[in-house]
Amino acid sequence: MRATHWMAMAVGVWLAVSSGATAEAQSLGGNLPNPAAGSYSTVLAADLLGGIYACDGNSLYKYSGSTFALLYKGIVAAGGGVAFDPSALAVSADGSAAYVASGYSGKVVRIDLAGATPVATGLSNAGLTSGSNFGIAVDPIYGRVFLTDSWTQALYVLDPAGTASPKLLDSFGGTGWAGGGIAFTPSGELFVPVPTAYSAWPKDDEFTVDLYRFSRSWLDSVAAGTASTGDGQLYATGVVVSGSGSVAADPKGHIYLTGADAIYGINTAGSLMIVAGDPALNAWNMWGCGFMGLAYDAKEDRLVTGYAASAGDAFGLTGVAPAPEPATAGLVALGLVVLAARRRQGGAPLRRGKARRRKRSEGVPVEKRRQKAGGGVTLIELLVVMGIVGMLIALLMPAVIGALDLANQTACASNLRQLGHAMQLYLKDHDGEFFRLLTQEADGRLWYFGFEASSSLALGEGNRILDRTRGKLYPYLQASEAVEVCPAVPFSGPYKPKYRGANWTYGINYNLSGHDSSGNYGWIRPADATRTAIFADAAQVNTIQAPASPSHPMVEDWYYIQPGARFVQFRHLGRANVLFADWHVEAVGPAAGSFDPRLPEARIGYFDPAEVLFAPGGSP
């Protein structure tokens, strides 16, 4: 057999084995906090900005560097003085609030993280059952909090103010007691696993789970107050797992559940995947080791969990890559094994008319006959190649997307530096006098980036006409028009341009530019030039100009930034590029809780006033 045939067989066998194998786990360098006294476990959660959080029962932590830093201590007191065993933890999409649910005490506590000092508040738990397991999740679209009570197998939405009783949304009628975890995908789909049966000893750690899916339209109906019971769709049925305490979901619609012995995944076809661990182990015998907690890190596209190899070991924070669809890997493996086997048995594929072909080859040298025999390409070989290419694309795509995001951020920073250079030239030519943001003229509006005639407004969004040549910085930028547009625009969500063939995706500091015809601010050297913004990535959420509406919010370009105003878009890995008054560019994160709730996935909010200054005198 030729070397290439041996290689094909080896790869085929490897893929055949790995298609059912667990994903590779990677230590993230830190340990989960030990469960507090009276608590069985530590639970995990993640926001959409890459923040990872842990709760040990009485304290809330956030992962930073290689350790979990304490955010708040005293959850027991906030929960009403009852011993607090956290069965679930959820964090809002922008990291502004955390919610801890304790089925043991029947309590729910909200911890507001938006201010300088976190504040914890006990929420109404009327109608909830103590002594069970709770699951809790914050929807990424409206910020509403959903909770399941595993004893009654019921789904609730909590009162936004935390004072009224939770509202019952659905009942499932499962076996109760086990499980309880729920999870939202980043797009707003809710998944609820419901245990329906469990096995007798010695396999009484095995539970049969039905998985229900609630769509984004259902989430909209909950927000509108029109949701009805029974709206959940049966997504997968009869899946056997070792418990289902913690649940996570990724953007592909894969759902992950933890037992002590393994992390289980359910793909979009309803098939079971073993993502990590060994389900052959008995979970009830794994006290003090195995897996603890689970969350999906949207920024890094990975699962995060705590893992200890044996009792007494610390639970190390571990990252696990979501497993690929087993059908794809299985197809590739099968194809390569068949290819290798056929090559081994006879080289060329069998063809009709073999005897006639053999006769015609009489007198042909042996080497040439071998070359002719090996020259065909069969359908299975083509499918194998296509499968391999598809698998490689799936494996490489997250890294490629991350590299593109980083490239966009770098190109955007270069744009801002060129805008800064143009600004310096403008100030030099105008005796240090800053231009106005907007000037009303007889025939239209003169923005600092171009002129729009009054007649243009009637053309509608996306068709309005902008004369860029009248922009204040145009004489200094005309050779490089692309610097006015961030390469990350438009983002992947609903986007609406304002002008035909013209964009301006950076907002100027409102406090540095006169915003009407009454005058303007001269260039006043800020008290802290290193922290006073000039330009930053900007956008806003529009709900009033078609095709946008209150039920269909859209992102559009915006032209200035203000303190506390949701005009900054954190479009570069959860951060926004800023050109400061000392002419350096820096990526800055959002203020906690600042994202516009109408379209939180667009990541439009404002800066922390301690991070970015606006007033020329140096104060916000």
XYZ file of C-alpha atoms in Angstrom:
620
model
C 0.000 0.000 0.000
C 1.234 3.468 -0.824
C 2.127 5.928 1.956
C -0.795 8.195 1.030
C -3.214 5.285 1.552
C -1.804 4.607 5.011
C -2.128 8.306 5.820
C -5.745 8.396 4.632
C -6.571 5.362 6.752
C -4.869 6.866 9.807
C -6.730 10.154 9.447
C -9.987 8.286 8.882
C -9.574 6.187 12.016
C -8.595 9.269 14.035
C -11.689 11.156 12.866
C -13.903 8.138 13.462
C -12.747 8.069 17.059
C -12.676 11.828 17.609
C -16.177 12.367 16.191
C -17.527 10.812 19.368
C -14.760 12.026 21.650
C -14.817 14.934 24.028
C -13.555 18.416 23.182
C -10.178 19.510 24.447
C -10.340 21.393 27.756
C -7.946 24.211 28.588
C -7.120 25.607 31.992
C -7.812 29.342 32.230
C -5.409 29.830 35.106
C -7.703 30.439 38.066
C -9.723 28.514 40.642
C -13.401 28.872 41.431
C -14.204 30.189 44.924
C -14.916 27.339 47.344
C -18.608 26.886 48.160
C -19.613 28.889 51.211
C -20.753 27.218 54.412
C -24.149 25.615 53.875
C -23.710 25.636 50.097
C -23.147 22.568 47.928
C -21.642 24.243 44.907
C -20.348 27.359 43.200
C -22.288 28.529 40.142
C -21.025 30.386 37.054
C -22.447 32.907 34.585
C -21.150 35.114 31.767
C -22.266 38.368 30.145
C -22.046 39.086 26.415
C -18.910 41.215 26.849
C -16.703 38.352 28.016
C -17.165 38.852 31.763
C -17.199 35.612 33.797
C -18.871 35.578 37.227
C -19.092 33.105 40.108
C -21.260 32.860 43.217
C -20.315 30.659 46.168
C -23.540 31.158 48.097
C -22.821 34.341 50.033
C -20.497 36.294 47.706
C -20.345 37.306 44.056
C -17.044 37.331 42.154
C -15.825 38.359 38.696
C -12.937 36.696 36.923
C -10.050 39.100 36.296
C -6.624 38.072 35.069
C -6.146 34.716 36.743
C -8.300 35.130 39.863
C -11.890 35.764 40.882
C -12.134 39.245 42.410
C -14.804 39.868 45.054
C -17.667 42.101 43.856
C -20.182 41.721 46.675
C -20.379 39.903 50.021
C -23.548 39.422 52.054
C -26.050 37.716 49.763
C -27.440 35.725 52.695
C -28.584 38.895 54.424
C -30.051 40.272 51.217
C -31.914 37.010 50.698
C -33.781 37.342 53.963
C -31.410 35.675 56.396
C -31.996 32.138 55.117
C -29.027 29.887 54.393
C -28.358 30.528 50.736
C -27.411 27.622 48.507
C -27.110 29.062 44.967
C -28.726 26.759 42.466
C -28.353 29.313 39.663
C -26.638 32.572 38.703
C -27.418 34.850 35.763
C -25.909 38.148 34.596
C -27.411 40.743 32.254
C -25.972 41.060 28.741
C -24.027 44.217 29.604
C -22.909 43.066 33.059
C -24.953 45.692 34.902
C -26.825 43.278 37.183
C -26.484 39.762 38.578
C -29.287 37.502 39.808
C -28.769 34.686 42.288
C -31.469 32.056 42.803
C -31.591 29.667 45.747
C -34.035 26.821 45.406
C -33.230 25.645 48.937
C -34.519 28.842 50.513
C -36.839 29.851 47.685
C -35.096 33.227 47.378
C -34.013 35.420 44.458
C -31.546 38.279 44.941
C -30.607 40.993 42.451
C -27.168 42.619 42.721
C -26.907 45.917 40.851
C -23.387 46.328 39.452
C -23.853 49.570 37.515
C -22.777 51.897 40.319
C -19.459 52.310 42.046
C -20.684 50.097 44.923
C -22.823 47.010 44.169
C -26.211 46.902 45.918
C -28.157 43.675 46.624
C -31.943 43.489 46.897
C -34.207 40.534 47.660
C -36.945 40.113 45.038
C -40.482 38.905 45.534
C -40.680 35.105 45.677
C -44.419 34.716 46.183
C -45.575 31.419 44.709
C -42.104 29.889 44.440
C -41.288 26.633 46.213
C -38.461 26.251 48.716
C -36.432 23.058 48.892
C -36.115 22.614 45.113
C -33.702 23.693 42.408
C -34.096 26.974 40.558
C -32.845 27.906 37.115
C -32.463 31.561 36.199
C -31.539 33.499 33.048
C -31.616 37.119 31.850
C -32.825 37.622 28.311
C -30.262 39.535 26.200
C -32.888 41.631 24.380
C -35.139 43.196 27.026
C -33.216 42.359 30.197
C -36.170 40.462 31.736
C -35.406 37.720 34.259
C -36.832 34.216 33.785
C -36.863 31.482 36.412
C -37.780 27.798 36.596
C -38.853 25.959 39.739
C -37.807 22.346 39.267
C -40.117 21.041 41.991
C -43.264 22.292 40.276
C -41.679 22.205 36.769
C -42.903 25.739 36.112
C -41.460 28.703 34.177
C -41.862 32.264 35.480
C -40.850 35.786 34.503
C -39.938 38.056 37.398
C -41.431 41.461 37.983
C -38.952 44.075 36.624
C -39.357 46.132 39.805
C -38.962 43.052 41.984
C -42.047 43.815 44.062
C -44.917 41.958 42.356
C -45.177 38.186 42.328
C -43.420 36.260 39.563
C -45.730 35.639 36.600
C -46.352 32.019 35.614
C -45.605 31.455 31.920
C -45.699 27.676 31.504
C -45.909 24.344 33.347
C -44.263 21.183 32.046
C -45.375 18.386 34.365
C -42.023 16.619 34.661
C -40.757 14.450 37.533
C -39.559 17.418 39.597
C -36.587 17.792 41.942
C -33.703 17.314 39.508
C -32.283 19.963 37.210
C -33.792 23.398 36.855
C -31.160 25.268 34.832
C -32.237 27.360 31.818
C -30.334 29.408 29.238
C -30.783 32.032 26.529
C -28.875 32.101 23.266
C -27.334 35.518 22.422
C -30.146 36.005 19.871
C -32.896 35.662 22.492
C -34.077 32.021 22.293
C -34.786 30.374 25.656
C -34.101 26.688 26.314
C -35.622 24.818 29.245
C -34.612 21.194 30.033
C -37.289 19.217 31.872
C -36.347 15.888 33.546
C -39.099 13.343 32.854
C -37.677 10.181 34.458
C -34.674 8.836 36.327
C -33.175 5.357 36.603
C -33.061 3.072 39.603
C -29.845 2.036 41.359
C -27.075 1.547 40.317
C -27.794 4.083 37.587
C -29.912 6.460 39.613
C -27.706 9.345 38.480
C -29.234 9.102 34.993
C -32.131 11.373 34.061
C -34.208 11.406 30.910
C -34.625 15.000 29.751
C -37.005 16.703 27.341
C -35.754 20.045 26.031
C -38.133 22.905 25.215
C -37.335 25.905 23.023
C -39.034 29.300 23.276
C -38.507 31.525 20.227
C -37.495 35.175 19.956
C -41.071 36.053 18.917
C -42.284 34.467 22.140
C -39.833 36.653 24.045
C -41.308 39.703 22.303
C -44.789 38.582 23.353
C -43.645 38.257 26.971
C -42.332 41.818 26.861
C -45.627 42.975 25.347
C -47.661 41.069 27.967
C -49.382 38.855 25.373
C -47.592 35.526 25.925
C -49.726 32.448 26.558
C -48.925 29.091 28.129
C -47.907 26.173 25.967
C -45.812 28.254 23.555
C -42.666 26.180 24.069
C -41.633 23.839 21.250
C -40.304 20.375 22.037
C -36.710 20.617 20.782
C -35.319 17.242 21.893
C -36.883 14.351 23.764
C -35.678 11.328 25.702
C -32.084 12.512 26.115
C -30.317 10.686 28.966
C -27.914 12.808 30.988
C -26.323 12.663 34.426
C -28.286 15.485 36.009
C -28.984 18.875 34.460
C -28.102 21.430 37.093
C -26.257 24.047 35.012
C -27.273 24.917 31.461
C -25.664 27.010 28.714
C -26.524 27.781 25.086
C -24.388 28.955 22.161
C -25.408 31.002 19.071
C -25.743 27.831 16.962
C -28.587 26.585 19.160
C -26.479 23.898 20.856
C -27.517 23.355 24.470
C -25.118 22.168 27.154
C -25.924 20.565 30.513
C -23.619 19.531 33.337
C -23.506 16.506 35.527
C -20.656 15.879 37.937
C -19.175 13.352 35.512
C -19.612 15.063 32.129
C -20.765 18.057 30.113
C -23.490 17.018 27.718
C -24.479 18.799 24.536
C -27.645 18.582 22.463
C -27.265 19.747 18.874
C -29.860 21.194 16.516
C -30.825 17.693 15.357
C -31.633 16.677 18.933
C -28.609 14.363 19.114
C -26.560 13.948 22.274
C -22.889 14.978 22.363
C -20.422 14.293 25.162
C -18.470 17.536 25.227
C -16.180 16.734 28.163
C -15.825 14.107 30.876
C -16.864 10.441 31.098
C -20.560 9.583 31.516
C -19.625 6.005 32.433
C -18.690 7.271 35.895
C -21.327 7.358 38.625
C -22.048 11.004 39.384
C -23.304 10.340 42.911
C -19.893 8.909 43.845
C -18.044 12.025 42.630
C -18.410 14.237 45.695
C -15.877 17.033 45.702
C -14.652 16.522 42.135
C -15.774 16.473 38.517
C -17.534 19.432 36.902
C -19.096 22.362 38.750
C -20.906 25.270 37.108
C -21.283 26.088 33.416
C -21.570 29.217 31.258
C -21.095 30.204 27.615
C -18.456 32.877 26.971
C -19.757 34.664 23.850
C -16.632 36.764 23.411
C -14.294 33.748 23.165
C -16.867 31.252 21.797
C -16.232 28.674 24.496
C -17.826 27.013 27.483
C -16.411 27.784 30.921
C -16.713 25.410 33.848
C -14.970 24.411 37.038
C -13.183 21.061 37.040
C -11.421 19.031 39.724
C -9.848 15.690 38.850
C -10.215 14.217 42.335
C -11.703 15.049 45.705
C -9.676 17.650 47.550
C -8.431 19.343 44.387
C -9.387 22.956 43.696
C -11.975 23.451 40.958
C -9.929 25.144 38.256
C -11.651 27.447 35.786
C -11.598 25.549 32.511
C -12.466 26.504 28.947
C -14.020 23.893 26.651
C -14.546 24.393 22.935
C -18.130 23.692 21.811
C -18.188 20.350 20.007
C -18.807 20.271 16.229
C -21.907 18.644 14.813
C -21.246 14.884 15.028
C -22.876 14.310 11.639
C -20.152 16.291 9.875
C -17.266 14.592 11.654
C -18.897 11.178 11.219
C -19.357 11.719 7.481
C -15.727 12.698 7.050
C -14.535 9.742 9.115
C -16.730 7.264 7.241
C -15.652 8.606 3.883
C -11.967 8.421 4.671
C -12.214 4.913 6.129
C -14.119 3.683 3.054
C -11.597 5.415 0.783
C -8.662 3.813 2.579
C -10.274 0.384 2.550
C -11.052 0.530 -1.162
C -7.565 1.706 -2.002
C -6.131 -1.107 0.063
C -8.257 -3.784 -1.637
C -7.570 -2.853 -5.218
C -6.407 0.650 -5.924
C -8.837 1.939 -8.558
C -12.625 1.802 -8.055
C -14.509 -0.982 -9.815
C -16.094 0.032 -13.121
C -18.545 -1.588 -15.461
C -16.860 -3.100 -18.540
C -13.814 -4.176 -16.583
C -13.076 -7.196 -18.820
C -13.151 -5.113 -21.981
C -10.871 -2.493 -20.421
C -8.454 -5.190 -19.341
C -8.341 -6.574 -22.855
C -7.678 -3.175 -24.365
C -4.767 -2.696 -21.989
C -2.902 -5.760 -23.240
C 0.599 -4.830 -24.291
C 0.568 -1.645 -22.206
C 3.514 -1.464 -19.752
C 2.614 -2.231 -16.141
C 3.543 1.261 -14.876
C 1.247 2.914 -17.403
C -1.627 0.580 -16.485
C -1.162 1.568 -12.839
C -1.179 5.245 -13.760
C -4.399 4.821 -15.739
C -6.051 2.776 -13.015
C -5.351 5.410 -10.344
C -6.482 8.393 -12.389
C -10.248 8.368 -11.637
C -12.023 10.442 -8.967
C -15.170 8.917 -7.476
C -18.136 10.629 -5.840
C -17.176 9.339 -2.405
C -13.694 10.812 -2.796
C -15.207 14.156 -3.752
C -17.564 14.013 -0.746
C -14.653 13.202 1.534
C -12.695 16.215 0.335
C -15.741 18.433 0.721
C -16.302 17.091 4.228
C -12.709 17.729 5.241
C -12.830 21.268 3.863
C -16.104 21.918 5.694
C -14.706 20.603 8.963
C -11.566 22.704 8.640
C -13.665 25.793 7.941
C -15.755 25.099 11.054
C -12.630 24.690 13.164
C -10.864 27.756 11.805
C -13.826 30.131 11.542
C -13.751 31.411 15.184
C -10.056 32.233 14.868
C -10.615 33.890 11.499
C -13.488 35.978 12.873
C -11.373 36.995 15.864
C -8.521 38.004 13.566
C -10.915 40.043 11.415
C -12.293 41.802 14.492
C -8.770 42.663 15.593
C -7.891 43.862 12.084
C -10.997 46.073 12.025
C -10.076 47.550 15.399
C -6.543 48.299 14.192
C -7.793 49.900 10.950
C -10.329 51.956 12.906
C -7.581 53.236 15.227
C -5.598 54.272 12.139
C -8.662 56.168 10.847
C -8.936 58.085 14.103
C -5.254 58.993 14.065
C -5.696 60.438 10.569
C -8.746 62.370 11.752
C -6.598 63.684 14.589
C -3.924 64.803 12.147
C -6.569 66.574 10.014
C -7.957 68.235 13.148
C -4.537 69.598 14.087
C -4.087 71.051 10.600
C -7.551 72.637 10.762
C -6.866 74.243 14.161
C -3.562 75.575 12.897
C -5.240 77.158 9.849
C -8.078 78.672 11.937
C -6.111 80.198 14.801
C -7.092 77.452 17.208
C -10.842 78.012 16.776
C -12.979 74.899 16.791
C -15.724 74.413 14.202
C -19.427 74.204 14.961
C -21.147 70.843 15.060
C -24.112 72.175 13.053
C -25.018 75.464 11.407
C -28.491 76.158 10.010
C -28.336 77.847 6.589
C -31.054 79.228 4.329
C -31.028 76.204 2.013
C -30.106 73.442 4.400
C -27.953 72.248 7.260
C -24.170 72.426 7.376
C -22.824 69.657 9.543
C -19.140 69.609 10.349
C -18.760 66.599 8.035
C -20.855 67.887 5.077
C -23.840 69.850 3.804
C -27.397 68.523 3.414
C -29.892 70.557 1.395
C -33.385 70.983 2.834
C -34.850 69.122 -0.152
C -32.787 66.065 0.745
C -34.913 65.228 3.794
C -37.892 64.329 1.607
C -35.880 61.560 -0.085
C -36.081 59.356 3.005
C -33.558 57.436 5.072
C -30.772 55.923 3.040
C -31.461 58.179 0.051
C -30.674 61.583 1.551
C -27.819 63.425 -0.162
C -24.740 64.718 1.623
C -22.195 67.037 0.029
C -18.997 65.919 1.752
C -16.875 68.543 0.020
C -18.262 71.198 2.372
C -17.181 69.298 5.484
C -14.750 71.138 7.739
C -12.081 68.457 7.548
C -12.600 67.544 3.891
C -9.673 69.648 2.553
C -7.381 67.620 4.814
C -8.989 64.214 4.148
C -10.047 64.258 0.481
C -7.175 61.998 -0.508
C -8.287 59.385 2.032
C -12.089 59.359 2.166
C -12.235 55.888 3.736
C -11.029 57.179 7.098
C -14.523 58.515 7.781
C -15.991 55.017 7.975
C -15.075 52.419 10.595
C -14.427 49.048 8.875
C -16.690 47.324 11.433
C -19.736 49.212 10.069
C -22.369 48.059 9.391
C -22.568 45.577 12.237
C -24.338 42.248 11.692
C -27.687 43.376 13.106
C -30.379 45.689 11.671
C -28.541 48.682 10.211
C -29.995 51.743 8.465
C -27.831 54.242 6.534
C -28.909 57.890 6.564
C -27.262 59.109 3.354
C -26.836 57.659 -0.104
C -23.235 56.557 -0.579
C -21.943 58.524 2.397
C -21.286 57.551 5.991
C -19.732 59.189 9.012
C -19.254 56.640 11.766
C -17.297 58.691 14.323
C -18.863 61.080 16.802
C -17.204 64.299 17.937
C -17.150 65.495 21.537
C -20.276 67.660 21.807
C -18.658 69.856 24.446
C -15.813 70.884 22.145
C -17.993 72.052 19.265
C -20.715 74.688 19.258
C -23.985 72.973 18.409
C -25.945 75.979 17.110
C -25.303 79.331 15.439
C -24.838 81.216 18.693
C -21.104 80.617 18.707
C -18.559 77.918 19.256
C -16.030 76.726 21.720
C -12.487 77.761 20.973
C -9.816 75.135 21.357
C -9.337 75.191 25.116
C -6.539 72.975 26.280
C -8.252 70.431 28.566
C -7.127 70.019 32.139
C -6.485 66.344 31.342
C -5.784 65.984 27.625
C -5.002 62.278 28.082
C -8.622 61.531 29.068
C -10.657 64.159 27.159
C -12.249 62.714 24.035
C -12.303 64.315 20.595
C -13.706 61.502 18.407
C -15.036 58.014 19.214
C -16.887 55.154 17.527
C -20.483 56.368 17.386
C -23.973 55.161 16.474
C -27.476 55.338 17.879
C -30.617 53.197 18.004
C -33.422 54.614 15.844
C -37.076 53.631 16.367
C -38.882 56.577 14.737
C -37.700 56.820 11.122
C -38.757 54.129 8.642
C -37.780 51.412 8.074
C -37.088 51.508 11.839
C -39.996 51.425 14.280
C -40.567 50.805 18.007
C -41.028 47.102 17.240
C -38.053 47.041 14.848
C -35.205 49.145 16.272
C -32.266 49.735 13.948
C -28.725 51.079 14.234
C -27.755 54.221 12.341
C -24.720 56.512 12.118
C -24.456 59.259 14.713
C -22.270 62.328 14.720
C -21.459 63.368 18.270
C -20.969 61.898 21.739
C -22.094 63.267 25.088
C -21.609 62.204 28.695
C -24.341 59.774 29.701
C -25.886 59.622 26.202
C -26.188 56.293 24.365
C -24.267 57.407 21.268
C -21.072 55.305 21.591
C -20.909 51.928 19.851
C -18.579 49.414 21.469
C -18.099 47.488 18.242
C -14.542 46.242 18.671
C -14.619 43.156 20.886
C -16.845 45.025 23.337
C -14.811 48.255 23.306
C -14.864 51.565 21.417
C -11.866 53.347 19.926
C -11.367 56.909 21.200
C -9.143 59.723 19.924
C -8.083 61.767 22.956
C -6.979 65.396 23.134
C -3.306 64.436 23.382
C -3.865 62.739 19.982
C -3.458 59.139 21.160
C -6.043 56.438 20.340
C -7.241 53.940 22.918
C -9.926 51.241 23.109
C -12.247 51.917 26.052
C -15.024 49.758 27.520
C -18.589 50.805 28.360
C -20.014 52.020 31.641
C -21.781 49.155 33.401
C -25.462 49.012 32.510
C -25.191 51.606 29.749
C -26.268 49.552 26.707
C -29.460 50.697 25.008
C -32.123 48.163 26.096
C -33.978 48.527 22.788
C -31.146 46.739 20.928
C -28.551 45.535 23.453
C -26.769 43.286 20.942
C -25.698 46.442 19.068
C -23.631 47.419 22.147
C -24.528 51.100 22.032
C -24.059 52.896 25.337
C -21.801 55.462 26.966
C -18.462 55.733 28.707
C -17.766 55.617 32.413
C -17.217 59.308 33.363
C -14.079 58.274 35.221
C -12.655 56.801 32.010
C -13.490 59.502 29.457
C -13.853 63.260 30.035
C -15.855 65.652 27.862
C -15.670 69.213 29.157
C -12.691 71.315 27.965
C -12.010 72.178 31.588
C -11.442 68.553 32.393
C -14.688 67.619 34.144
C -17.410 65.402 32.638
